[in-house]
Tab-separated table of C-alpha atoms in Angstrom:
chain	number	residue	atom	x	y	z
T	1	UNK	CA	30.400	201.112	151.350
T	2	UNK	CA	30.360	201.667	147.551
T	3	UNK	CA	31.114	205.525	147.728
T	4	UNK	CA	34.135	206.816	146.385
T	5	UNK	CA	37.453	207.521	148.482
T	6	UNK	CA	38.040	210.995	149.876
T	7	UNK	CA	41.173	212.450	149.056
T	8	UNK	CA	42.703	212.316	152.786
T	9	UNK	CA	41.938	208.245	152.054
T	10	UNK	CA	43.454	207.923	148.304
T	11	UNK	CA	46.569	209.364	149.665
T	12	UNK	CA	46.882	206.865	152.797
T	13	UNK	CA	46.543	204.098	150.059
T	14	UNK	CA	48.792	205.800	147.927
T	15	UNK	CA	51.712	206.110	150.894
T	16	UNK	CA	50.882	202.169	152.143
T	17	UNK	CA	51.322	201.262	148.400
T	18	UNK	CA	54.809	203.471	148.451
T	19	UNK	CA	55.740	202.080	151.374
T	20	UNK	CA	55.700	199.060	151.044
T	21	UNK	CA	56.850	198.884	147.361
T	22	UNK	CA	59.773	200.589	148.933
T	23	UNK	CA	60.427	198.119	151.566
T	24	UNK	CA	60.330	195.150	149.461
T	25	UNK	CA	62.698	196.925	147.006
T	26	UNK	CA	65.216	198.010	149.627
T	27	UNK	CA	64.486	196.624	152.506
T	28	UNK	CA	65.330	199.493	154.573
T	29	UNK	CA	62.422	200.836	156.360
T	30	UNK	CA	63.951	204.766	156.320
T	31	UNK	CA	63.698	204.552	152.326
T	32	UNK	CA	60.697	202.804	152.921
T	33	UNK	CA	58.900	205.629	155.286
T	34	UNK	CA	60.697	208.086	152.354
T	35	UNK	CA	59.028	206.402	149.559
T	36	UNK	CA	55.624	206.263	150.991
T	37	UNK	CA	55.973	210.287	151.571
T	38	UNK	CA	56.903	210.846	148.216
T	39	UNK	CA	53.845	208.411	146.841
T	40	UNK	CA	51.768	210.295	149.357
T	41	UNK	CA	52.833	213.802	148.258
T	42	UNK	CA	52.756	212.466	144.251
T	43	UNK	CA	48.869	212.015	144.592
T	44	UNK	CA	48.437	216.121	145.078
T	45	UNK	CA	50.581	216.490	141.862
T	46	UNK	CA	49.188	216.844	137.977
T	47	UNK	CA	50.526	214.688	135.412
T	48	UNK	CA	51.569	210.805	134.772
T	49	UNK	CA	53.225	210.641	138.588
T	50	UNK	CA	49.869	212.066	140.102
T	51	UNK	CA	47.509	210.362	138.010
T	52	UNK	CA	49.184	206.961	138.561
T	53	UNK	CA	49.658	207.240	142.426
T	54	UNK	CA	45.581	208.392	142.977
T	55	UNK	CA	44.881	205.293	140.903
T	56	UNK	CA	47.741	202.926	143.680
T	57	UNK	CA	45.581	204.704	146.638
T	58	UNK	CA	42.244	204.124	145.347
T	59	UNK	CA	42.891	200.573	144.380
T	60	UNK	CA	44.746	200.490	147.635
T	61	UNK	CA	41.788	201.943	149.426
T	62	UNK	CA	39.491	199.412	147.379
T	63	UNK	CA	41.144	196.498	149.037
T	64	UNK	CA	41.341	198.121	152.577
T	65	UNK	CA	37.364	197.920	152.475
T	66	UNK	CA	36.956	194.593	151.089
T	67	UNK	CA	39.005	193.071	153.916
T	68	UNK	CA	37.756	195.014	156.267
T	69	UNK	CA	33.889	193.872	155.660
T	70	UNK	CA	35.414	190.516	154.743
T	71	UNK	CA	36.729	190.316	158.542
T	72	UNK	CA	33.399	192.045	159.630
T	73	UNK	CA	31.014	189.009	157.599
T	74	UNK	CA	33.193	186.316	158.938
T	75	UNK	CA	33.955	187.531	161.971
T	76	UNK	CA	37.834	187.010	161.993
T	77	UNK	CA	39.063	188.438	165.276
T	78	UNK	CA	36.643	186.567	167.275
T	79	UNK	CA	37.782	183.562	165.511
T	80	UNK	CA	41.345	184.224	165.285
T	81	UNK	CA	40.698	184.564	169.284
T	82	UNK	CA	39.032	181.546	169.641
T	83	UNK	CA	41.462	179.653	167.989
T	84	UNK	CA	44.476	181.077	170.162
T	85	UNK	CA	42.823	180.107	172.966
T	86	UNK	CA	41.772	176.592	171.699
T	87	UNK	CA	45.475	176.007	170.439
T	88	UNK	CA	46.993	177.554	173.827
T	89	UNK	CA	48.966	179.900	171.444
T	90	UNK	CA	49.899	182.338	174.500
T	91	UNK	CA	50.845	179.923	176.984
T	92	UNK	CA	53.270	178.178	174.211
T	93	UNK	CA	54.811	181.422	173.791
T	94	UNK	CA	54.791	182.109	177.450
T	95	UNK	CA	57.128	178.532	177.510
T	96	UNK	CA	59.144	179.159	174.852
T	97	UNK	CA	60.062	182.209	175.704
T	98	UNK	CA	61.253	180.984	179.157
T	99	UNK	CA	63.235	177.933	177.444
T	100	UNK	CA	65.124	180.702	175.175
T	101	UNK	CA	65.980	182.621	178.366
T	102	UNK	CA	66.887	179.967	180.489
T	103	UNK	CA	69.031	178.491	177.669
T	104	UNK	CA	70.239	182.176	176.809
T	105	UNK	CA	71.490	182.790	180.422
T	106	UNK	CA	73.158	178.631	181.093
T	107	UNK	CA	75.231	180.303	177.420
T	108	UNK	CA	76.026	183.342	179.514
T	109	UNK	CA	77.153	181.629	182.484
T	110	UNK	CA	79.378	179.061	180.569
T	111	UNK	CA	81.157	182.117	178.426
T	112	UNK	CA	81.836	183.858	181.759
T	113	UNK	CA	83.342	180.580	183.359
T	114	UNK	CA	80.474	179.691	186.045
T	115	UNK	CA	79.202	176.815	184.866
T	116	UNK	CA	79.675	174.008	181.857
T	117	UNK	CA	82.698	172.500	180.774
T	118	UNK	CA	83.935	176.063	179.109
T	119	UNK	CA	87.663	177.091	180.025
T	120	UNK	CA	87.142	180.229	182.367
T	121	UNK	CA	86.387	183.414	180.095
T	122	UNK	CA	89.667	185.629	179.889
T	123	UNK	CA	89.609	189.265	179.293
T	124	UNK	CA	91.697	188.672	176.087
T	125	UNK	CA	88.855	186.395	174.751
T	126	UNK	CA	85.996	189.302	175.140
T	127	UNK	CA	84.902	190.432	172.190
T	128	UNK	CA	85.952	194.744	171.022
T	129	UNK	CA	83.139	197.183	170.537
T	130	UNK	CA	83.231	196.308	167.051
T	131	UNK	CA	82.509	192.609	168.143
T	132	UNK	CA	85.636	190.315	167.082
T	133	UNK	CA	87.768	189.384	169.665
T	134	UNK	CA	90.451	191.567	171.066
T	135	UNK	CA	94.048	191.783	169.691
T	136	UNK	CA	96.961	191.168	172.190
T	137	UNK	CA	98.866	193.628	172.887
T	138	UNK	CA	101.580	194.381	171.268
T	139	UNK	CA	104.613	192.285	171.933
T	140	UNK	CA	102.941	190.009	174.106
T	141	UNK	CA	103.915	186.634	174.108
T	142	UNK	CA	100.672	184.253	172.941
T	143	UNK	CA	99.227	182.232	175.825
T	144	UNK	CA	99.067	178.631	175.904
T	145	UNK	CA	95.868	176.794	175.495
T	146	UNK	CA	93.700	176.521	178.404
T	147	UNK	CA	93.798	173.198	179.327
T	148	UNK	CA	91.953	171.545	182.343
T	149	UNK	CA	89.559	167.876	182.954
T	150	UNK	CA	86.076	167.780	182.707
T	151	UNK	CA	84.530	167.079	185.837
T	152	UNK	CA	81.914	164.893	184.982
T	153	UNK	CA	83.982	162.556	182.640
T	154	UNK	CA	87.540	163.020	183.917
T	155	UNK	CA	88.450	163.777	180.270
T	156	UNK	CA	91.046	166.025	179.403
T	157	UNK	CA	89.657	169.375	177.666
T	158	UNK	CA	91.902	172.393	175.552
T	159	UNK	CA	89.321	175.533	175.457
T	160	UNK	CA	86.067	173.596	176.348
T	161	UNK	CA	86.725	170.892	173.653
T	162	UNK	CA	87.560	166.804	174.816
T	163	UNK	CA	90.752	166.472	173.267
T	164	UNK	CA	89.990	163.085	171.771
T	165	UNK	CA	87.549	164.940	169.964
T	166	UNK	CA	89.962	167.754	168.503
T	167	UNK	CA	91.541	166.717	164.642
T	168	UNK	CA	94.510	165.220	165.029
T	169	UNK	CA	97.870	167.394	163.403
T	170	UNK	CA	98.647	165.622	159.936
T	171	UNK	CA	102.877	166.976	160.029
Protein backbone atom coordinates (compact mmCIF):
# COMPACT_ATOMS: atom_id res chain seq x y z
CA UNK A 1 0.00 0.00 0.00
CA UNK A 2 1.92 2.97 -1.49
CA UNK A 3 -0.59 5.72 -0.19
CA UNK A 4 0.49 8.13 2.18
CA UNK A 5 -0.01 7.85 6.12
CA UNK A 6 -3.05 9.46 7.71
CA UNK A 7 -2.37 11.65 10.42
CA UNK A 8 -3.96 9.31 13.29
CA UNK A 9 -0.98 6.79 11.72
CA UNK A 10 2.11 9.42 11.53
CA UNK A 11 1.47 10.11 15.10
CA UNK A 12 1.41 6.27 16.29
CA UNK A 13 4.88 6.12 14.49
CA UNK A 14 5.85 9.21 15.90
CA UNK A 15 4.94 7.98 19.78
CA UNK A 16 6.60 4.18 18.98
CA UNK A 17 9.68 6.18 17.73
CA UNK A 18 9.45 8.38 21.22
CA UNK A 19 8.99 5.59 23.04
CA UNK A 20 11.27 3.68 22.45
CA UNK A 21 14.08 6.29 21.97
CA UNK A 22 13.05 6.99 25.49
CA UNK A 23 13.41 3.58 26.79
CA UNK A 24 16.72 2.90 25.43
CA UNK A 25 17.89 6.29 26.83
CA UNK A 26 16.50 5.75 30.32
CA UNK A 27 15.43 2.67 30.63
CA UNK A 28 12.50 3.45 32.64
CA UNK A 29 9.36 2.61 30.92
CA UNK A 30 7.24 5.70 32.84
CA UNK A 31 9.73 8.23 30.97
CA UNK A 32 9.43 6.01 28.25
CA UNK A 33 5.34 6.04 27.98
CA UNK A 34 6.11 10.12 28.77
CA UNK A 35 8.35 10.51 25.90
CA UNK A 36 6.27 8.78 23.38
CA UNK A 37 3.25 11.29 24.50
CA UNK A 38 5.27 14.15 24.06
CA UNK A 39 6.63 12.78 20.40
CA UNK A 40 2.99 11.98 19.81
CA UNK A 41 1.63 15.41 20.82
CA UNK A 42 4.97 17.19 18.94
CA UNK A 43 3.60 15.88 15.51
CA UNK A 44 0.28 18.36 15.89
CA UNK A 45 2.80 21.23 16.58
CA UNK A 46 4.39 23.86 13.81
CA UNK A 47 7.97 24.35 13.67
CA UNK A 48 11.45 22.25 13.80
CA UNK A 49 9.87 19.86 16.82
CA UNK A 50 6.68 19.18 14.60
CA UNK A 51 8.24 18.94 11.38
CA UNK A 52 10.90 16.50 12.64
CA UNK A 53 8.53 14.15 14.66
CA UNK A 54 5.84 13.79 11.37
CA UNK A 55 8.99 12.89 9.46
CA UNK A 56 10.04 9.88 12.83
CA UNK A 57 6.17 8.70 12.32
CA UNK A 58 6.09 8.52 8.70
CA UNK A 59 9.39 6.80 8.39
CA UNK A 60 8.17 4.88 11.37
CA UNK A 61 4.94 4.11 9.63
CA UNK A 62 7.07 3.28 6.37
CA UNK A 63 8.72 0.41 8.12
CA UNK A 64 5.51 -0.82 9.96
CA UNK A 65 4.19 -1.66 6.29
CA UNK A 66 7.19 -3.14 4.89
CA UNK A 67 7.31 -5.75 7.67
CA UNK A 68 4.05 -6.22 7.77
CA UNK A 69 3.74 -7.37 3.87
CA UNK A 70 7.21 -8.81 4.40
CA UNK A 71 5.53 -11.29 7.09
CA UNK A 72 2.40 -11.46 4.77
CA UNK A 73 4.83 -12.68 1.36
CA UNK A 74 6.72 -15.06 3.49
CA UNK A 75 4.32 -16.13 5.58
CA UNK A 76 6.15 -15.76 9.02
CA UNK A 77 3.63 -16.75 11.66
CA UNK A 78 2.78 -19.90 10.01
CA UNK A 79 6.38 -20.60 9.90
CA UNK A 80 7.42 -19.28 13.12
CA UNK A 81 4.50 -21.90 14.20
CA UNK A 82 5.74 -24.59 12.41
CA UNK A 83 8.99 -24.33 13.67
CA UNK A 84 7.83 -24.22 17.48
CA UNK A 85 6.16 -27.14 16.98
CA UNK A 86 8.98 -28.96 15.02
CA UNK A 87 11.56 -27.79 17.77
CA UNK A 88 9.00 -28.72 20.73
CA UNK A 89 9.58 -25.05 21.88
CA UNK A 90 6.38 -25.24 24.31
CA UNK A 91 6.90 -28.45 25.83
CA UNK A 92 10.73 -27.32 26.65
CA UNK A 93 9.32 -24.45 28.33
CA UNK A 94 6.61 -26.46 29.89
CA UNK A 95 9.95 -28.57 31.52
CA UNK A 96 11.90 -25.92 32.35
CA UNK A 97 9.62 -24.18 33.96
CA UNK A 98 8.82 -27.16 36.26
CA UNK A 99 12.74 -27.76 36.92
CA UNK A 100 12.92 -23.89 38.11
CA UNK A 101 9.97 -24.55 40.44
CA UNK A 102 10.86 -27.69 41.74
CA UNK A 103 14.43 -26.40 42.33
CA UNK A 104 12.85 -22.98 43.60
CA UNK A 105 10.70 -24.76 46.28
CA UNK A 106 13.82 -27.83 47.46
CA UNK A 107 15.69 -23.74 48.09
CA UNK A 108 12.60 -22.87 50.09
CA UNK A 109 12.41 -25.89 52.06
CA UNK A 110 16.21 -25.96 52.93
CA UNK A 111 16.07 -22.00 54.11
CA UNK A 112 13.09 -22.91 56.32
CA UNK A 113 14.97 -26.02 57.86
CA UNK A 114 12.86 -29.04 56.23
CA UNK A 115 15.09 -30.51 54.19
CA UNK A 116 19.05 -30.34 53.00
CA UNK A 117 21.91 -30.08 55.09
CA UNK A 118 20.92 -26.19 56.04
CA UNK A 119 21.08 -25.37 59.92
CA UNK A 120 17.27 -24.86 60.84
CA UNK A 121 16.15 -21.21 59.69
CA UNK A 122 15.99 -18.87 62.89
CA UNK A 123 13.81 -15.91 63.11
CA UNK A 124 16.97 -13.74 63.62
CA UNK A 125 18.28 -14.98 60.19
CA UNK A 126 14.93 -13.75 58.17
CA UNK A 127 15.53 -11.16 56.15
CA UNK A 128 13.64 -7.12 57.24
CA UNK A 129 11.17 -5.61 54.85
CA UNK A 130 13.94 -3.83 53.40
CA UNK A 131 15.57 -7.33 52.66
CA UNK A 132 19.00 -7.61 54.74
CA UNK A 133 18.89 -9.62 57.57
CA UNK A 134 17.54 -8.51 60.87
CA UNK A 135 19.61 -6.72 63.60
CA UNK A 136 19.62 -8.29 67.15
CA UNK A 137 18.21 -6.67 69.51
CA UNK A 138 19.71 -4.50 71.41
CA UNK A 139 21.92 -5.85 74.12
CA UNK A 140 21.54 -9.26 73.17
CA UNK A 141 24.26 -11.45 73.57
CA UNK A 142 25.38 -12.96 69.83
CA UNK A 143 24.48 -16.63 69.40
CA UNK A 144 26.87 -19.26 68.78
CA UNK A 145 27.18 -20.90 65.46
CA UNK A 146 24.76 -23.49 64.64
CA UNK A 147 26.55 -26.45 64.63
CA UNK A 148 25.15 -30.03 63.95
CA UNK A 149 26.42 -33.50 61.51
CA UNK A 150 25.30 -34.07 58.25
CA UNK A 151 23.29 -37.00 58.02
CA UNK A 152 24.33 -38.47 55.00
CA UNK A 153 28.18 -38.12 55.59
CA UNK A 154 28.43 -37.97 59.38
CA UNK A 155 30.48 -34.77 58.84
CA UNK A 156 30.43 -32.09 61.15
CA UNK A 157 28.64 -28.81 59.67
CA UNK A 158 28.68 -24.81 61.28
CA UNK A 159 25.58 -23.03 59.35
CA UNK A 160 25.14 -25.64 56.50
CA UNK A 161 28.91 -25.58 55.62
CA UNK A 162 31.36 -29.09 56.26
CA UNK A 163 33.75 -27.65 58.47
CA UNK A 164 36.73 -29.16 56.70
CA UNK A 165 35.61 -27.10 54.03
CA UNK A 166 35.46 -23.65 56.02
CA UNK A 167 39.14 -21.44 55.73
CA UNK A 168 41.08 -22.18 58.36
CA UNK A 169 41.84 -18.89 61.05
CA UNK A 170 45.48 -17.62 60.10
CA UNK A 171 46.10 -15.91 64.15
Amino acid sequence: DDAPPCDDEVRVGAAAVGATAGLLLTGNVFLSAAAGGAAAYATTREGKVGTYSRAAGVKAVAAYRKAFAYCRRHNVPQRAREAADRFQIKERVQVAVREVTEKASALAACVQGRGGDSAPFRARDAPSSNGRAAAPAPGAAPSAPTSSVHPDTARPVVRGVPVDTMPEDKA
